[in-house]
Coordinates of C-alpha atoms in Angstrom, one line a residue:
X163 CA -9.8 31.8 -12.6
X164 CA -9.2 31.3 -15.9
X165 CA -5.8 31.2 -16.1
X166 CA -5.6 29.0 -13.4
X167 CA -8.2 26.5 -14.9
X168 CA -6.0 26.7 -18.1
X169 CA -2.8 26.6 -16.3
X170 CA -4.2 23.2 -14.8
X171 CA -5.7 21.7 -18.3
X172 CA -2.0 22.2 -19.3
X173 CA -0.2 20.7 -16.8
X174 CA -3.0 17.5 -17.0
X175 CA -2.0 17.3 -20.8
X176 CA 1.5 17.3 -20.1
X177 CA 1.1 14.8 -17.2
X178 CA -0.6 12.3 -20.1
X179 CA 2.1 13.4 -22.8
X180 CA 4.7 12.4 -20.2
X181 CA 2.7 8.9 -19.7
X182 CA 1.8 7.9 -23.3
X183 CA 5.7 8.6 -24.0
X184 CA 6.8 6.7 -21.3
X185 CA 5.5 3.7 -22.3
X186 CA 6.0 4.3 -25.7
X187 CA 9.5 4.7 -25.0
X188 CA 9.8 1.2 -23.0
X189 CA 12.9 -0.8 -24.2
X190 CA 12.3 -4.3 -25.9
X191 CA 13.8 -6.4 -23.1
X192 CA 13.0 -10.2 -23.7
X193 CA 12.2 -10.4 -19.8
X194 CA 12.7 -8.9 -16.2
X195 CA 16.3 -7.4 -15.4
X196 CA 18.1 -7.2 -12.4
X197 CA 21.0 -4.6 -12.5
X198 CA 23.5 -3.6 -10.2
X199 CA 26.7 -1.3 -9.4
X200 CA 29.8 -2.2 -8.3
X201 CA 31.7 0.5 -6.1
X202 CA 35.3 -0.5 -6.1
X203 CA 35.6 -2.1 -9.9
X204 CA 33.8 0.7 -11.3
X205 CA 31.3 -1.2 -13.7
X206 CA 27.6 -1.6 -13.8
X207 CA 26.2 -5.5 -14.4
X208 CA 22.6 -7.1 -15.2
X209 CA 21.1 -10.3 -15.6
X210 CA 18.1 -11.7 -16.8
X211 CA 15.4 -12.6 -13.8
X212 CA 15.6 -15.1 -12.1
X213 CA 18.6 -16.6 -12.4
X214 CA 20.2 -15.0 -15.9
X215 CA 22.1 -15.0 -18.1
X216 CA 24.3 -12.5 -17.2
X217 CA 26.4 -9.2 -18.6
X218 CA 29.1 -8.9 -16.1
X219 CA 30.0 -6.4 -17.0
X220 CA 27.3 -4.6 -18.7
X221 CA 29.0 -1.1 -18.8
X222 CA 32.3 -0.1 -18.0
X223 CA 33.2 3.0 -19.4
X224 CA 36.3 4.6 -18.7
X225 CA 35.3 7.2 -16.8
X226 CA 33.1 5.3 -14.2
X227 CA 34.0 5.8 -11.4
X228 CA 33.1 4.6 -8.2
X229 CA 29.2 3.7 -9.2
X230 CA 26.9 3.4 -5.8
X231 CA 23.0 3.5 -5.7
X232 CA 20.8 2.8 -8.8
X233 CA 17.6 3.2 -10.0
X234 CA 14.8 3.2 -12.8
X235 CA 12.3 4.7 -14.6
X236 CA 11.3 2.1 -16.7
X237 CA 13.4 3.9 -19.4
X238 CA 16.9 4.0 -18.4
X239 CA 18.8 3.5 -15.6
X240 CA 19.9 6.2 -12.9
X241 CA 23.3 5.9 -10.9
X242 CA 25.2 7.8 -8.3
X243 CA 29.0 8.4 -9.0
X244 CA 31.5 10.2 -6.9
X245 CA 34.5 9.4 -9.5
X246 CA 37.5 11.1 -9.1
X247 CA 36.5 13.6 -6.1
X248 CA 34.0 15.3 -8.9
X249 CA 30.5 13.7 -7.6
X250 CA 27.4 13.2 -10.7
X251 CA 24.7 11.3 -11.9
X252 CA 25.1 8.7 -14.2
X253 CA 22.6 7.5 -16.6
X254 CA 21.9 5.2 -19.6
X255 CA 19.0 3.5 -21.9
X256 CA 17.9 0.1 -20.8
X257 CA 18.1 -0.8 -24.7
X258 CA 22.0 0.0 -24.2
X259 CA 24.0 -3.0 -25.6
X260 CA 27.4 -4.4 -23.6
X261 CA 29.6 -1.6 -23.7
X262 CA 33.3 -2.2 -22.1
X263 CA 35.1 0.4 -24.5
X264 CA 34.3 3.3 -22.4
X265 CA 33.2 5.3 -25.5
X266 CA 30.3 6.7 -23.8
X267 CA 30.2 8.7 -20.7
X268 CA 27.1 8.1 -19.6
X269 CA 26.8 11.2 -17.4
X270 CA 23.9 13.4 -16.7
X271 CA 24.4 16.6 -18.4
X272 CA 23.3 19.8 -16.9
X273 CA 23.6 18.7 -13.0
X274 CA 26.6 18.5 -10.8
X275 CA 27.6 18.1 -7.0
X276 CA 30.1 19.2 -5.0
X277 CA 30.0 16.8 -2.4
X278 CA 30.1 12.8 -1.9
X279 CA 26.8 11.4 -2.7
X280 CA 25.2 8.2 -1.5
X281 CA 21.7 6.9 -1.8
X282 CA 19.1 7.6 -4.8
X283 CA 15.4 7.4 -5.2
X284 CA 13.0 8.3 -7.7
X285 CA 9.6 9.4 -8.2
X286 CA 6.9 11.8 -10.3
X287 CA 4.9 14.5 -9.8
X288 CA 2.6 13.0 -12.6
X289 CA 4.3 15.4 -14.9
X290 CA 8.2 15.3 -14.3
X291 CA 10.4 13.0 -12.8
X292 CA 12.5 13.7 -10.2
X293 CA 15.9 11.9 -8.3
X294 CA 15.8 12.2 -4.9
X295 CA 19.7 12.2 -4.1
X296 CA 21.3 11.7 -0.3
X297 CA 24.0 14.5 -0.6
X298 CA 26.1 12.6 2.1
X299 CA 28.9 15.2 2.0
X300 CA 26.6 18.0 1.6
X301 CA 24.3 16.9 4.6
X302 CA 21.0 17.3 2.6
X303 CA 18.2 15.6 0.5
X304 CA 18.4 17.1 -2.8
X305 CA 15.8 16.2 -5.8
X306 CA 16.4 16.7 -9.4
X307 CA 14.3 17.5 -12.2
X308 CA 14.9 15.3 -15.1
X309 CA 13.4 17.7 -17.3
X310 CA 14.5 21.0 -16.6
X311 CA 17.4 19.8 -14.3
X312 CA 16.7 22.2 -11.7
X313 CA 17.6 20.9 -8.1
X314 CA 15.6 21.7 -4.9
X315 CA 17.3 21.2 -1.5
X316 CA 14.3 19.1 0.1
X317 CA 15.9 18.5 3.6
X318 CA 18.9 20.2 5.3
X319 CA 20.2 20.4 9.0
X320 CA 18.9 24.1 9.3
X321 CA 15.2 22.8 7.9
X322 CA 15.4 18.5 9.3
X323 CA 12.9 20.1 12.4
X324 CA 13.3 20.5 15.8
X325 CA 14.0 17.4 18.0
X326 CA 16.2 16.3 15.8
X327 CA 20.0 15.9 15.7
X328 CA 21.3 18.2 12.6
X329 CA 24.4 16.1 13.2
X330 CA 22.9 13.2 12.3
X331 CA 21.9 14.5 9.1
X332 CA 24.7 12.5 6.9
X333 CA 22.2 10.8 4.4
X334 CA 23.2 7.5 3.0
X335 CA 20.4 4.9 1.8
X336 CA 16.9 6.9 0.7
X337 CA 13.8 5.0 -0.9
X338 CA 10.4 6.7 -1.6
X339 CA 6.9 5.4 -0.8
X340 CA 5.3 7.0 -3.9
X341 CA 1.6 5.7 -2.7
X342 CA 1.5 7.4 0.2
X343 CA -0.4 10.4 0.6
X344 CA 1.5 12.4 1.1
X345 CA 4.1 10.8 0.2
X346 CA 7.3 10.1 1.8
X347 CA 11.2 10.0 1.8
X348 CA 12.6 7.5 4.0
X349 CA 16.4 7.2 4.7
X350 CA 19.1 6.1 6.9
X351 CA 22.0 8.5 8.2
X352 CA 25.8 7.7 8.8
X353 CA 24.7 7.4 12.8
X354 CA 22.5 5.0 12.6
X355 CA 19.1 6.7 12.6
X356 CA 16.2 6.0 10.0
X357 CA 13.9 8.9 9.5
X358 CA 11.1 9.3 7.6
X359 CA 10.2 12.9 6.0
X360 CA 6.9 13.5 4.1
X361 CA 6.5 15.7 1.0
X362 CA 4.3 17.2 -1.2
X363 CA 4.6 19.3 -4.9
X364 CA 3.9 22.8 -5.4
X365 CA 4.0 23.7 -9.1
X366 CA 6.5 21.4 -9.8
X367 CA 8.3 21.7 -6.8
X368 CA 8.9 19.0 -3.9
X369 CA 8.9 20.6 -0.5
X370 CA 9.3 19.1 2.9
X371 CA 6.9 18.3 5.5
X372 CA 7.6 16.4 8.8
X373 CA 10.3 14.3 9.7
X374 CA 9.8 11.6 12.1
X375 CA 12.6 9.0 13.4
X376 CA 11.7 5.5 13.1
X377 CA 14.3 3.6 14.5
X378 CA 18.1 4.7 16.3
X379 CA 20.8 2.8 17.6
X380 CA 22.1 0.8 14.4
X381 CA 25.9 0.6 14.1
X382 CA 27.9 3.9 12.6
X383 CA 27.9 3.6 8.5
X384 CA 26.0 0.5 8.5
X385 CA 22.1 1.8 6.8
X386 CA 23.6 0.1 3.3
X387 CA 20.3 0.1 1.1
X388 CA 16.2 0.6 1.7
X389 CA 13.7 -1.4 0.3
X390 CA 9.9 -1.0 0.6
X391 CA 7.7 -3.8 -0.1
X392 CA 4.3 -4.8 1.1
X393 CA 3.3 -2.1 2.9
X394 CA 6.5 -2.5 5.3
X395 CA 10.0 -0.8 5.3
X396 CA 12.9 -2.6 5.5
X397 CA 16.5 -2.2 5.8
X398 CA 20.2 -3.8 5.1
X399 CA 22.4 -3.3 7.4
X400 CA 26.3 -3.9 6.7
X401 CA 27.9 -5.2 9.8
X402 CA 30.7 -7.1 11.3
X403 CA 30.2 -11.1 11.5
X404 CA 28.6 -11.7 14.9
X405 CA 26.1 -8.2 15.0
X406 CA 22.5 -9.1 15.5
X407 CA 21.3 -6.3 13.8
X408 CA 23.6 -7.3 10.6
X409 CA 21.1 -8.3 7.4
X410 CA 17.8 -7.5 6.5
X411 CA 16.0 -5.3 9.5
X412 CA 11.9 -5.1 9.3
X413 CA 11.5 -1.5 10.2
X414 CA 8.1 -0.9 12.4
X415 CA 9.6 1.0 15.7
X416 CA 12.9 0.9 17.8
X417 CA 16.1 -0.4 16.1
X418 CA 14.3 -3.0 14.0
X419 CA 13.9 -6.6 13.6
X420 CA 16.5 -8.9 11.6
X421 CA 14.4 -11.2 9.2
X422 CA 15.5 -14.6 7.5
X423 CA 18.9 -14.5 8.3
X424 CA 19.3 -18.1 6.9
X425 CA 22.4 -19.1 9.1
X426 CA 24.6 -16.3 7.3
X427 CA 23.9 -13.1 8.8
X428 CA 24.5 -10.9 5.7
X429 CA 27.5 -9.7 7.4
X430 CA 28.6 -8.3 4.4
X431 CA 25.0 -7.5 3.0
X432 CA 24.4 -4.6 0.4
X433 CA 22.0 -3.8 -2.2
X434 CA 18.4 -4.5 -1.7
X435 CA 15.5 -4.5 -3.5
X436 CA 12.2 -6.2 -3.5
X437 CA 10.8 -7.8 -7.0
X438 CA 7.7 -10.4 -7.4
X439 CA 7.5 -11.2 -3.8
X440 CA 11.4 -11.9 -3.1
X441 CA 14.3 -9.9 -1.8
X442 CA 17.2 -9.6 -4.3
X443 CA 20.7 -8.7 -2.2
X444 CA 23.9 -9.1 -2.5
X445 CA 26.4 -10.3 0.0
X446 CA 30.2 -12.3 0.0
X447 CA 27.9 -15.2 -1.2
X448 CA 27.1 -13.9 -4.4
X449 CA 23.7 -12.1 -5.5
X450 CA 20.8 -13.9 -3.4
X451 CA 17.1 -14.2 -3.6
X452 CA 14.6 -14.5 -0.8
X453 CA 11.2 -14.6 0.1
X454 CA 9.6 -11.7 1.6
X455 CA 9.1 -12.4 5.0
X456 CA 10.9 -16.0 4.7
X457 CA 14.4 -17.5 5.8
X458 CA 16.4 -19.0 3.9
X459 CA 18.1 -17.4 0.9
X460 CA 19.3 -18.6 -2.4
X461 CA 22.6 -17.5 -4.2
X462 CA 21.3 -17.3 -7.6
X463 CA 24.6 -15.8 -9.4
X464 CA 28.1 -15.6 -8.3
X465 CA 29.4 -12.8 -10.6
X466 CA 33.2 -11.0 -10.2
X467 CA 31.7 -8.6 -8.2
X468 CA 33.0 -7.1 -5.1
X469 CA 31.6 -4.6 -3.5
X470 CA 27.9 -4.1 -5.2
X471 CA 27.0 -0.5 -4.4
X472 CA 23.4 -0.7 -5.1
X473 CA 21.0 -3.0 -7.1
X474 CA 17.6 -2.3 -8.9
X475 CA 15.1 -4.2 -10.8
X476 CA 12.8 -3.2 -14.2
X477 CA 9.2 -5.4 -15.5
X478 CA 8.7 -4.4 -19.2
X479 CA 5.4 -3.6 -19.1
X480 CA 4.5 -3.3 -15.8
X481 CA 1.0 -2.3 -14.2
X482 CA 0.1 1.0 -14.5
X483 CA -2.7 2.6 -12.5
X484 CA -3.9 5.9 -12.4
X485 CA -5.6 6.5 -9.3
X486 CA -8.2 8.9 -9.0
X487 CA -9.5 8.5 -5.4
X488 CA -9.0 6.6 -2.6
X489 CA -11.1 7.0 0.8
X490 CA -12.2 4.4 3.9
X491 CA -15.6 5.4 5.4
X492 CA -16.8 3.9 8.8
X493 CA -20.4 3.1 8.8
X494 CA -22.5 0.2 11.1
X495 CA -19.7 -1.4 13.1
X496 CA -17.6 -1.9 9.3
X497 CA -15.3 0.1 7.3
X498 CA -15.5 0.2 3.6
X499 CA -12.5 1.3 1.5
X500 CA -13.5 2.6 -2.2
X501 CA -10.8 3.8 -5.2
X502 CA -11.4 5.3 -8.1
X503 CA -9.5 4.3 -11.6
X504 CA -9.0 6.8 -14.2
X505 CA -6.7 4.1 -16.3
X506 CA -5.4 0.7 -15.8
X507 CA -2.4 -0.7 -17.7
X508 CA -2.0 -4.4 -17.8
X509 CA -3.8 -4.5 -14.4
X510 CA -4.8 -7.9 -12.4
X511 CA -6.2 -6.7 -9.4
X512 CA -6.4 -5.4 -6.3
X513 CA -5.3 -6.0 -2.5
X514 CA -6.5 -4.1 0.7
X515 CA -3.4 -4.5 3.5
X516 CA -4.4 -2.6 6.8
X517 CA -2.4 -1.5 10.0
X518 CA -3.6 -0.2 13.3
X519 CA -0.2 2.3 13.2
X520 CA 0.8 4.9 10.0
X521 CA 4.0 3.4 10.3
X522 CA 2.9 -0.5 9.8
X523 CA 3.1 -3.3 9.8
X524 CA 0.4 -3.8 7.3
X525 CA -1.3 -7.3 6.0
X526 CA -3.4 -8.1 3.4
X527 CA -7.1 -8.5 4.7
X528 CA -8.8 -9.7 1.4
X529 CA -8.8 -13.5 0.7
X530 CA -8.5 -13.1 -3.0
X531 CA -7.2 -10.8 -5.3
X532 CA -10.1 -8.4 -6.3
X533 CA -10.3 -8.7 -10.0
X534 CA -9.6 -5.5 -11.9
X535 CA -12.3 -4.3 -14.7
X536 CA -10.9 -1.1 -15.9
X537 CA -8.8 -0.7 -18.8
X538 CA -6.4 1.2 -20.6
X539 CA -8.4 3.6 -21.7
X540 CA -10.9 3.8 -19.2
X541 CA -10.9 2.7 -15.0
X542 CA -13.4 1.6 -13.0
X543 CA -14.9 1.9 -9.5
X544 CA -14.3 -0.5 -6.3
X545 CA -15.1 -1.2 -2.9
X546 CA -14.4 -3.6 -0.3
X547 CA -15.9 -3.9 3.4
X548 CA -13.9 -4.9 6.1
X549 CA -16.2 -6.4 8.5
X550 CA -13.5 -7.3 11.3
X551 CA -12.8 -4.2 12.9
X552 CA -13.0 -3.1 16.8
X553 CA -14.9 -0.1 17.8
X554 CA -12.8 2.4 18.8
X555 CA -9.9 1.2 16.6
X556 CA -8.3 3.5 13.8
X557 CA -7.0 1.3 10.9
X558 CA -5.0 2.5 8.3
X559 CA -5.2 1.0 4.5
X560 CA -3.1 0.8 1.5
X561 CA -4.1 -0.4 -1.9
X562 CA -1.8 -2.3 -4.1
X563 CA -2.6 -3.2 -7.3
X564 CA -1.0 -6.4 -8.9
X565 CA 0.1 -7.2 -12.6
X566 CA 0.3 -10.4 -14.3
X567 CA 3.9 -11.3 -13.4
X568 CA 3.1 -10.2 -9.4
X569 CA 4.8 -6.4 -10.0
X570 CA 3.2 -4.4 -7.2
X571 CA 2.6 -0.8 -6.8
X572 CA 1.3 0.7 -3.4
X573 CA -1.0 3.7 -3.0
X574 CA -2.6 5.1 0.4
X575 CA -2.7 5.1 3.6
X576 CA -6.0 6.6 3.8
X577 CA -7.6 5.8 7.3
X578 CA -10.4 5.6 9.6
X579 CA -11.9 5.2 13.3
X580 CA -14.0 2.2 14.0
X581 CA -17.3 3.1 15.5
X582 CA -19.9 0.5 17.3
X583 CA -22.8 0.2 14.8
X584 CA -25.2 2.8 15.1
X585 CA -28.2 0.3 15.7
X586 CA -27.4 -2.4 17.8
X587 CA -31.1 -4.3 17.9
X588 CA -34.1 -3.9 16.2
X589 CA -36.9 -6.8 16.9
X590 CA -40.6 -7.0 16.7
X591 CA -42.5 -9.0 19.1
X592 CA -44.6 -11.1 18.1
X593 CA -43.0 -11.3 14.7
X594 CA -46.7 -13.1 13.8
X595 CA -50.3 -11.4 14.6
X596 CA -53.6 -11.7 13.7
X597 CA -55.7 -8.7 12.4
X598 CA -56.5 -7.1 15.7
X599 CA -53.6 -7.9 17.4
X600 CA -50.3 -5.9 18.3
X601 CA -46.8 -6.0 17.9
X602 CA -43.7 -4.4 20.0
X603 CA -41.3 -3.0 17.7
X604 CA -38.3 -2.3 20.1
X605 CA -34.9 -0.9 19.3
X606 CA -31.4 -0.5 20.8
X607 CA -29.4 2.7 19.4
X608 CA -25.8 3.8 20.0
X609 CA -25.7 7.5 20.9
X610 CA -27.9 8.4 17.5
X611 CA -31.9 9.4 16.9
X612 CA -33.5 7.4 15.0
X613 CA -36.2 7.5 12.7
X614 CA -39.0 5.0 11.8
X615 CA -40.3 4.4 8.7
X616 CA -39.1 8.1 8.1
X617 CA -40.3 9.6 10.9
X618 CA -38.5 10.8 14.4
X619 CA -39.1 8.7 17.3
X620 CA -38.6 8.7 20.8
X621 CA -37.4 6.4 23.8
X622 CA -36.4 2.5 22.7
X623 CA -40.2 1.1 21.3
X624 CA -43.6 1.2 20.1
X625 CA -46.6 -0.7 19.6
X626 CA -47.8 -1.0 16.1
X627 CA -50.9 -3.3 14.9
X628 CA -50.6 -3.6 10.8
X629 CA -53.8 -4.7 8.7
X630 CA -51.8 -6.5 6.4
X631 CA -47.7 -8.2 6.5
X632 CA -45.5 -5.2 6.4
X633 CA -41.8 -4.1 7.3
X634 CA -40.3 -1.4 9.5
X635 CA -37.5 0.5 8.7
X636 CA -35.4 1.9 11.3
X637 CA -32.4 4.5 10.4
X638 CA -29.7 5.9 12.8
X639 CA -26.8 7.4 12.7
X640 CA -24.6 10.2 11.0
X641 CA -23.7 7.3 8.4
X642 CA -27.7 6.7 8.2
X643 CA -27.6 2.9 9.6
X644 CA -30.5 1.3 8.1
X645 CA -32.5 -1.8 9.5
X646 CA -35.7 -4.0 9.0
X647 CA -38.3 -5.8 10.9
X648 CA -41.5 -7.4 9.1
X649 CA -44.1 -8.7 11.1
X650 CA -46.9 -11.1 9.8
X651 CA -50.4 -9.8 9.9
X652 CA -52.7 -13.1 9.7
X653 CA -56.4 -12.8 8.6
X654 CA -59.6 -14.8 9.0
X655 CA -57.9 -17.6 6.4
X656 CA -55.6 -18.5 8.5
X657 CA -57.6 -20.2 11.3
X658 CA -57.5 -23.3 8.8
X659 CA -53.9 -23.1 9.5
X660 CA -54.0 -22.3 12.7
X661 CA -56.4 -25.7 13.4
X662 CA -54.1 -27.6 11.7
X663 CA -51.1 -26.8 13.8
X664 CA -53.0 -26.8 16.6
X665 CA -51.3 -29.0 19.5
X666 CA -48.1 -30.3 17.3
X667 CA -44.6 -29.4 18.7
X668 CA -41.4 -28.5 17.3
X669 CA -39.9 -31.4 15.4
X670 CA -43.3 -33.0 14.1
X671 CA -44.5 -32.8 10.9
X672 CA -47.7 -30.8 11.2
X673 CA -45.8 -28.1 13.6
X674 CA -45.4 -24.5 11.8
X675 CA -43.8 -21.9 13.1
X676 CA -45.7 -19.4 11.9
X677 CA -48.4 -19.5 14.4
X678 CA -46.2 -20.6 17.4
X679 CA -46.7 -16.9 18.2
X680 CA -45.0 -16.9 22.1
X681 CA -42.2 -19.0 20.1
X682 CA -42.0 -22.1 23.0
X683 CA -42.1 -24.4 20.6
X684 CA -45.7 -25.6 20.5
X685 CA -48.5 -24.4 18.9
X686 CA -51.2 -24.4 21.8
X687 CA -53.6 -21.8 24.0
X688 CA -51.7 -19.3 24.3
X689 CA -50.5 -18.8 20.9
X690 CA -54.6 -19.3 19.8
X691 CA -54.8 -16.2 22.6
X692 CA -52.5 -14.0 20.4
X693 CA -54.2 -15.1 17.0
X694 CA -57.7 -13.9 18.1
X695 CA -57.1 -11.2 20.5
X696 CA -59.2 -8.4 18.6
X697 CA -61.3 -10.3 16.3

């Protein structure tokens, strides 16, 4: 136990070593970047967000090849390269000035391939940080340590699960939903399947969990890039002119939906990514931006390029949240989700986006961003109720915290079923006695005991005659559903008031509610009945 406990305090420390130094080691960039590969001229570009200026080219070493999917740590800059038949893993420093002399090689040392590569994502174990690359030739999700540089083969046709074509495992596009727990891999295949695959570490170590396909039938070699954004997955899909499933496809189920086409179909669409609420592509337009979820694009920048092989985006700075729980709890008709923060790093707030499917679509169910209070030293604790929920009705949530310039990070889904409220009445009749009289306390309770005032009771009501005003508590339920009831106890001084009221009706002046006991709306006989009945 010891050496386990110490094993853990170890890897915690290097988890926050690993943190401090990577902001610490965040380039000076003026503003938010938008880089991006191009396959057939061999050369890597950026520009400054939204609309530049732009390096075109930024690098263009000699020995790039045929650059495809890119990436980002915040750091540097990760690229897939299958130059020359001898497939690698580029890399370089955002800091990296223009460089068109090809004096650097910009190669990852102490990894190779064998086999044509594709698509590239990246994530963390909260100690290392791993590439997740589609080996395309090799017919296998691989992941790479950046650290030690060890691979893992994560997916492959003898381990992709049964029900599922092995030949269809040619992996192209691959993105990661980091915030999931646990998380998951999603990517496209050269036949026009998307799957999803979750996975989990183990000492270090990422190891497969279940694949699931989410949507078939898209044209052969089309699955270009993945993007996920908002709680939704999306993809682009390279196709002739004419195809409806060309452009940008909203993946929740079957083959997928195209979204804001804009007139152009994207026919020649590649490269996507999602940064402060819009969708950077390129197509034979130029490099465009548009909304999420809206229609018409923008060509923001015409560069030389012509075949962009991926694209990627970096936020100096951006919002960092350590998350140290995150739950949903059903309780009286309602479901409250509650998270944890251990640190938050230039951190504005909060959103709570729900789904009644794993797989989405979600949408934001706050009305305004819940301000954040933790900082970067210390986090802070949260909850928020969601009142509009069906009985019977799983929902799933994910939390996304915002940063000052809109940067978004995604954590969850955590989930939970919708249950009637455990006490669906509670009354006392009359609400108003005098000393003497009696009041039924009755009760309506959804498949739960309930106790009163502490104490176990039986059938739906019981008569209860209080010498002075008083409430009754009622609780019920495994979530311990808690109601009140008061009823008025009147004495001997309140005949004055009861004279007074006497014979006035709802609406006039001297009317008071208070000793309108049978509650018709006049104070008369019978309510004087119910006022003395004892004394």
């Amino acid at each position: 136990m010891t050496l386990t406990c110490f094993q853990s305090s170890k890897r915690i420390l290097r988890a926050a070593a690993a943190l401090a130094a990577l902001l610490a080691a965040r380039p000076a960039l003026a503003t938010d970047y938008i880089y991006w590969t191009n396959y057939l001229n061999g050369t890597i570009s950026r520009a400054v967000l939204p609309a530049g200026p732009v390096d075109d080219p930024w690098i263009k070493p000699a020995v790039l090849g045929n650059p495809a999917a890119i990436v980002t740590d915040g750091v540097n800059v990760y690229w897939v390269d299958n130059a020359g038949g001898s497939p690698r893993i580029g890399t370089a420093p955002l800091s990296t000035p223009v460089d068109t002399t090809g004096t650097n090689p910009y190669v990852l040392s102490g990894v190779s391939f064998s086999t044509q590569l594709r698509g590239l994502s990246i994530d963390t174990d909260g100690t290392d940080i791993f590439l997740f690359v589609a080996d395309y030739g090799g017919k296998k999700l691989t992941a790479v340590n950046l650290t030690s540089k060890a691979t893992t083969t994560l997916l492959d046709t003898s381990t992709i699960g049964t029900g599922i074509d092995p030949a269809g495992m040619l992996p192209g596009a691959c993105r990661i939903d980091s915030s999931a727990s646990p998380k998951v891999i999603y990517w496209g295949t050269h036949t026009g399947q998307i799957y999803s695959t979750t996975f989990t570490y183990t000492g270090g170590v990422p190891g497969a969990g279940t694949t699931t396909q989410l949507a078939t039938g898209f044209p052969a070699d089309s699955i270009w890039d993945l993007s996920y954004t908002g709680g939704n997955l999306y993809a682009m899909i390279f196709a002739n002119f004419g195809d409806p499933n060309s452009g940008i496809n909203l993946i929740s189920g079957g083959i997928g939906t195209v979204v804001g086409n804009g007139g152009q179909g994207y026919s020649q669409g590649n490269g996507l990514r999602a940064w402060n609420g819009n969708f950077y592509y390129y197509d034979a337009f130029g490099l465009q931006v548009m909304p999420v979820g809206g229609a018409s694009p923008t060509v923001i920048l015409t560069p030389a390029d012509t075949m962009v092989g991926g694209i990627t985006t970096v936020t100096p700075n951006a919002t960092v949240v350590s998350l140290t729980s995150l739950t949903a709890k059903a309780a009286n008709g309602k479901v409250t989700v509650s998270w944890t923060t251990g640190s938050e790093v230039a951190t504005t707030g909060f959103n709570v986006h729900r789904a009644t499917t794993l797989a989405g679509p979600y949408t934001r169910v706050n009305a305004a961003l819940i301000p954040a209070t933790g900082t970067n030293v210390s986090g802070a604790s949260y909850a928020w109720t969601d009142a509009q929920v069906a009985a019977g009705t799983t929902y799933f949530y994910k939390l996304e915290d915002v940063d000052a310039k809109g940067q978004s990070t995604f954590h969850g889904p955590v989930s939970a079923l919708a249950a009637n409220s455990a006490i669906a009445a509670f009354q006392a009749t009359p609400a108003s006695i005098f000393l003497g009289g009696g009041s039924l306390l009755a009760w309506t309770v959804n498949g739960a005991s309930a106790l009163l005032d502490g104490t176990a009771v039986t059938g739906a009501s019981q008569w209860v005659a209080p010498t002075a005003t008083r409430s009754y508590t009622l609780t019920a339920g495994a979530d311990s559903a808690v109601t009140t009831v008061t009823v008025k106890a009147f004495g001997l001084d309140d005949i004055a008031g009861l004279a007074k009221a006497w014979g006035h009706k709802r609406g006039e002046a001297a009317y008071d509610p208070s000793y309108d006991l049978n509650g018709d709306g006049q104070v008369d006989d019978t309510d004087a009945a119910l006022c003395f009945k004892g004394l």
